[in-house]
């Protein structure tokens, strides 16, 4: 009695044992079917980067901190509330974390708030230290969070303003309040594709002018080429087997 | 064409030749070629020795007067911030140190302070680790200022200053090499402490340097302070006052040379800077000359801090005690020339399976950082270096942004140079001390 070779397409048991390698001709390079595994033990979709699949990493939920905030944070928020009539409408959340104050602000109000933060006598945030963005892909529908780090040299204080926008939604530019934001906003546009309305010259700054895509987005691949070392081939960092 | 009495012309085999005898040059040139009287656009860089690396300036000139400057950057963009997201938190130091290559320890310091703040372990950093960090940052500040002095001297015609500056910097790089194994790009500061302890031979070298350097500073001043050409190339050149600095976000020696004593080591201390005695030098001239004076004075202040740090240095651990974060930090040079802790290797390879597992997990996977975001600003030789680090709770940074002072300060070139002479663009740009590795990241 001869044993008929099973047809892989008809079997229901997944990958057949002893499946014939494809392209196993003499002198031809071995062709191994692509390995769909992602994590170390084939765990995908759990959000766990360890590859061990034990833990599910959930998107951290940012919640408002209850008053009093402590330190100078109460003074800053009270002063802003007093100076800015639209406070209740514009400020979405006030978060104090690790000794730092973050004001989450509606995107369309950011330029107004920045103006008051700079000019009000009891606020006086003269310097916009930094401006950049974070891409919260898959964890926030308004995926791009533009972050403004303001410094008050008068009172020696720092405050972070944060604005969340979905892809394609514009943010008013703060260059008229803080001219230093010019290059920062260009960089944020270059890296994330966030459009700042009212910016005098919103062009790419770090990438070439004809570059396609925005490299710091989370769905933009890191890229890279496999590197051969002593006969072994090391794949680029974002395609390695572990710890993705 | 030409009106009689101004220029006569004749045809030659090479073309038409005009003989100009007096008269208004504009009238003559307008008659020949109306375009020649207009502005010209000059492209300076990105491969030009006087633009400090790959900075490109597009200049619009009227004669020698600059009417518009447009800085173009990005030629050294290496994607450090993107790459960090694919490595664990400890490996991040290896990347950030390569941003501003003249001040690598500051990049590392900004980054590790941010990671430590995210971890909530700022208070657990040992005294010795903090002191070593301050010591090395100040040595690095001196070496960075020396390169500034050298390259600026070179660009303004004092070529011997370049040789002196690099000569003295070599002493500091020797100390770094003795301690971390590398002259530049050390990856020496790690989240939780420093990579290895400072050897006695390096401390001796620093002591020698503290004696050597003040003499050399006097030599620099003897050479430059009374030098007429140096005065003329720097005084009243590249002026930017406090209002201009703040509007454009310019910090560091440029802001202090405009008269505002804003130094984060004093105003928002970190790493124990509040325990050191030093002054914040300022000038009031707001020009390149003032920036020169401030930087020379800052080298002296840094020497003071280095001396105090050496006196404070007490034996003790250089890493946090938490073994979930601490890498083996008592390293010795192994047979292969790499740093190894023989005791640690003996333990994980011969005695304890659990230690081996722990070591493997810590080194390959790394530690987890609780979710959240922080911003840490430190006083870099060029101004405020800010690191905005975001964690989503994983073993890799979710996002790290470096607010590099070179990037922000370069925006001030048009404000300083427009309306001045072409030669002053070089002086003004050099006085900002831009390092393109940090600017473009």
PDB file of C-alpha atoms in Angstrom, chain B residues 276-403:
ATOM      1  CA  UNK B 276      29.175  74.649  44.088  1.00  0.00           C
ATOM      2  CA  UNK B 277      30.474  78.156  44.297  1.00  0.00           C
ATOM      3  CA  UNK B 278      30.892  79.901  40.992  1.00  0.00           C
ATOM      4  CA  UNK B 279      29.897  83.114  39.283  1.00  0.00           C
ATOM      5  CA  UNK B 280      27.926  83.661  36.110  1.00  0.00           C
ATOM      6  CA  UNK B 281      30.083  85.925  33.934  1.00  0.00           C
ATOM      7  CA  UNK B 282      28.280  88.526  31.873  1.00  0.00           C
ATOM      8  CA  UNK B 283      29.174  91.319  29.478  1.00  0.00           C
ATOM      9  CA  UNK B 284      27.132  94.259  28.315  1.00  0.00           C
ATOM     10  CA  UNK B 285      28.445  94.810  24.809  1.00  0.00           C
ATOM     11  CA  UNK B 286      26.095  92.271  23.111  1.00  0.00           C
ATOM     12  CA  UNK B 287      28.716  91.745  20.408  1.00  0.00           C
ATOM     13  CA  UNK B 288      31.275  89.130  19.428  1.00  0.00           C
ATOM     14  CA  UNK B 289      33.821  90.728  21.749  1.00  0.00           C
ATOM     15  CA  UNK B 290      31.497  90.329  24.726  1.00  0.00           C
ATOM     16  CA  UNK B 291      30.885  86.683  23.843  1.00  0.00           C
ATOM     17  CA  UNK B 292      34.635  86.132  23.745  1.00  0.00           C
ATOM     18  CA  UNK B 293      35.058  87.691  27.198  1.00  0.00           C
ATOM     19  CA  UNK B 294      32.171  85.652  28.618  1.00  0.00           C
ATOM     20  CA  UNK B 295      33.541  82.373  27.295  1.00  0.00           C
ATOM     21  CA  UNK B 296      37.048  83.010  28.601  1.00  0.00           C
ATOM     22  CA  UNK B 297      35.564  83.876  32.002  1.00  0.00           C
ATOM     23  CA  UNK B 298      33.406  80.750  31.884  1.00  0.00           C
ATOM     24  CA  UNK B 299      36.485  78.586  31.401  1.00  0.00           C
ATOM     25  CA  UNK B 300      37.852  80.073  34.643  1.00  0.00           C
ATOM     26  CA  UNK B 301      34.559  79.419  36.453  1.00  0.00           C
ATOM     27  CA  UNK B 302      34.530  75.859  35.164  1.00  0.00           C
ATOM     28  CA  UNK B 303      38.028  75.339  36.496  1.00  0.00           C
ATOM     29  CA  UNK B 304      36.753  76.496  39.879  1.00  0.00           C
ATOM     30  CA  UNK B 305      33.916  73.979  39.748  1.00  0.00           C
ATOM     31  CA  UNK B 306      36.275  71.185  38.657  1.00  0.00           C
ATOM     32  CA  UNK B 307      38.492  71.881  41.631  1.00  0.00           C
ATOM     33  CA  UNK B 308      35.551  71.845  44.043  1.00  0.00           C
ATOM     34  CA  UNK B 309      34.245  68.641  42.494  1.00  0.00           C
ATOM     35  CA  UNK B 310      37.620  66.942  42.946  1.00  0.00           C
ATOM     36  CA  UNK B 311      37.602  67.960  46.610  1.00  0.00           C
ATOM     37  CA  UNK B 312      34.066  66.636  47.035  1.00  0.00           C
ATOM     38  CA  UNK B 313      34.851  63.282  45.462  1.00  0.00           C
ATOM     39  CA  UNK B 314      34.424  60.599  48.124  1.00  0.00           C
ATOM     40  CA  UNK B 315      34.625  56.849  47.641  1.00  0.00           C
ATOM     41  CA  UNK B 316      31.251  55.260  47.116  1.00  0.00           C
ATOM     42  CA  UNK B 317      28.978  53.587  44.616  1.00  0.00           C
ATOM     43  CA  UNK B 318      28.604  55.182  41.198  1.00  0.00           C
ATOM     44  CA  UNK B 319      25.313  53.549  40.268  1.00  0.00           C
ATOM     45  CA  UNK B 320      21.915  53.345  41.926  1.00  0.00           C
ATOM     46  CA  UNK B 321      21.511  50.298  44.121  1.00  0.00           C
ATOM     47  CA  UNK B 322      18.363  49.111  42.325  1.00  0.00           C
ATOM     48  CA  UNK B 323      19.506  46.019  40.422  1.00  0.00           C
ATOM     49  CA  UNK B 324      16.586  46.329  38.048  1.00  0.00           C
ATOM     50  CA  UNK B 325      18.257  49.397  36.587  1.00  0.00           C
ATOM     51  CA  UNK B 326      21.935  49.146  37.507  1.00  0.00           C
ATOM     52  CA  UNK B 327      24.277  47.689  34.951  1.00  0.00           C
ATOM     53  CA  UNK B 328      27.513  46.184  36.236  1.00  0.00           C
ATOM     54  CA  UNK B 329      29.535  49.330  36.736  1.00  0.00           C
ATOM     55  CA  UNK B 330      32.810  48.223  38.297  1.00  0.00           C
ATOM     56  CA  UNK B 331      34.564  47.392  35.087  1.00  0.00           C
ATOM     57  CA  UNK B 332      38.103  46.242  34.405  1.00  0.00           C
ATOM     58  CA  UNK B 333      39.785  45.937  31.034  1.00  0.00           C
ATOM     59  CA  UNK B 334      39.473  42.360  29.837  1.00  0.00           C
ATOM     60  CA  UNK B 335      41.812  40.383  27.601  1.00  0.00           C
ATOM     61  CA  UNK B 336      39.919  41.559  24.553  1.00  0.00           C
ATOM     62  CA  UNK B 337      40.377  45.182  25.517  1.00  0.00           C
ATOM     63  CA  UNK B 338      36.709  45.579  26.366  1.00  0.00           C
ATOM     64  CA  UNK B 339      35.338  46.634  29.712  1.00  0.00           C
ATOM     65  CA  UNK B 340      34.388  43.695  31.889  1.00  0.00           C
ATOM     66  CA  UNK B 341      33.580  43.176  35.502  1.00  0.00           C
ATOM     67  CA  UNK B 342      35.442  39.967  36.312  1.00  0.00           C
ATOM     68  CA  UNK B 343      33.558  39.522  39.550  1.00  0.00           C
ATOM     69  CA  UNK B 344      30.253  39.962  37.781  1.00  0.00           C
ATOM     70  CA  UNK B 345      31.215  37.577  34.965  1.00  0.00           C
ATOM     71  CA  UNK B 346      32.289  34.955  37.499  1.00  0.00           C
ATOM     72  CA  UNK B 347      28.965  35.296  39.276  1.00  0.00           C
ATOM     73  CA  UNK B 348      26.671  35.050  36.284  1.00  0.00           C
ATOM     74  CA  UNK B 349      28.687  32.394  34.477  1.00  0.00           C
ATOM     75  CA  UNK B 350      29.676  30.212  37.406  1.00  0.00           C
ATOM     76  CA  UNK B 351      27.523  30.716  40.453  1.00  0.00           C
ATOM     77  CA  UNK B 352      24.025  31.957  39.921  1.00  0.00           C
ATOM     78  CA  UNK B 353      21.655  31.003  37.133  1.00  0.00           C
ATOM     79  CA  UNK B 354      19.199  33.668  38.297  1.00  0.00           C
ATOM     80  CA  UNK B 355      21.873  36.323  37.994  1.00  0.00           C
ATOM     81  CA  UNK B 356      22.578  35.207  34.456  1.00  0.00           C
ATOM     82  CA  UNK B 357      18.880  35.430  33.551  1.00  0.00           C
ATOM     83  CA  UNK B 358      18.631  38.827  35.175  1.00  0.00           C
ATOM     84  CA  UNK B 359      21.734  40.074  33.419  1.00  0.00           C
ATOM     85  CA  UNK B 360      20.457  38.794  30.076  1.00  0.00           C
ATOM     86  CA  UNK B 361      17.073  40.427  30.520  1.00  0.00           C
ATOM     87  CA  UNK B 362      18.559  43.724  31.665  1.00  0.00           C
ATOM     88  CA  UNK B 363      21.077  43.934  28.839  1.00  0.00           C
ATOM     89  CA  UNK B 364      18.979  42.701  25.933  1.00  0.00           C
ATOM     90  CA  UNK B 365      15.495  43.819  26.923  1.00  0.00           C
ATOM     91  CA  UNK B 366      16.319  46.701  29.241  1.00  0.00           C
ATOM     92  CA  UNK B 367      14.229  48.158  32.029  1.00  0.00           C
ATOM     93  CA  UNK B 368      10.712  49.481  31.826  1.00  0.00           C
ATOM     94  CA  UNK B 369      10.012  53.144  32.409  1.00  0.00           C
ATOM     95  CA  UNK B 370       6.611  54.220  33.796  1.00  0.00           C
ATOM     96  CA  UNK B 371       4.474  56.099  31.262  1.00  0.00           C
ATOM     97  CA  UNK B 372       4.571  59.876  31.193  1.00  0.00           C
ATOM     98  CA  UNK B 373       6.552  62.761  29.829  1.00  0.00           C
ATOM     99  CA  UNK B 374       9.204  65.083  31.218  1.00  0.00           C
ATOM    100  CA  UNK B 375      11.239  68.015  29.999  1.00  0.00           C
ATOM    101  CA  UNK B 376      14.687  68.601  31.432  1.00  0.00           C
ATOM    102  CA  UNK B 377      16.806  71.637  30.605  1.00  0.00           C
ATOM    103  CA  UNK B 378      20.514  71.868  31.342  1.00  0.00           C
ATOM    104  CA  UNK B 379      23.135  74.517  30.682  1.00  0.00           C
ATOM    105  CA  UNK B 380      25.075  73.354  27.655  1.00  0.00           C
ATOM    106  CA  UNK B 381      28.179  75.307  26.503  1.00  0.00           C
ATOM    107  CA  UNK B 382      25.983  76.863  23.810  1.00  0.00           C
ATOM    108  CA  UNK B 383      22.830  77.496  25.822  1.00  0.00           C
ATOM    109  CA  UNK B 384      19.850  75.542  27.039  1.00  0.00           C
ATOM    110  CA  UNK B 385      19.833  71.908  26.050  1.00  0.00           C
ATOM    111  CA  UNK B 386      16.340  70.536  26.597  1.00  0.00           C
ATOM    112  CA  UNK B 387      15.357  66.901  26.449  1.00  0.00           C
ATOM    113  CA  UNK B 388      11.680  66.077  26.148  1.00  0.00           C
ATOM    114  CA  UNK B 389      11.311  62.355  26.825  1.00  0.00           C
ATOM    115  CA  UNK B 390       8.060  60.418  26.574  1.00  0.00           C
ATOM    116  CA  UNK B 391       7.567  56.879  27.792  1.00  0.00           C
ATOM    117  CA  UNK B 392       4.585  54.640  27.131  1.00  0.00           C
ATOM    118  CA  UNK B 393       5.665  52.234  29.838  1.00  0.00           C
ATOM    119  CA  UNK B 394       7.929  50.123  27.657  1.00  0.00           C
ATOM    120  CA  UNK B 395      11.608  49.339  27.452  1.00  0.00           C
ATOM    121  CA  UNK B 396      12.183  51.766  24.592  1.00  0.00           C
ATOM    122  CA  UNK B 397      11.742  55.532  24.514  1.00  0.00           C
ATOM    123  CA  UNK B 398       8.413  56.403  22.906  1.00  0.00           C
ATOM    124  CA  UNK B 399       9.745  59.773  21.859  1.00  0.00           C
ATOM    125  CA  UNK B 400      12.824  61.797  22.719  1.00  0.00           C
ATOM    126  CA  UNK B 401      13.204  65.309  21.412  1.00  0.00           C
ATOM    127  CA  UNK B 402      16.400  67.263  21.904  1.00  0.00           C
ATOM    128  CA  UNK B 403      16.085  71.018  21.973  1.00  0.00           C
TER     129      UNK B 403
END
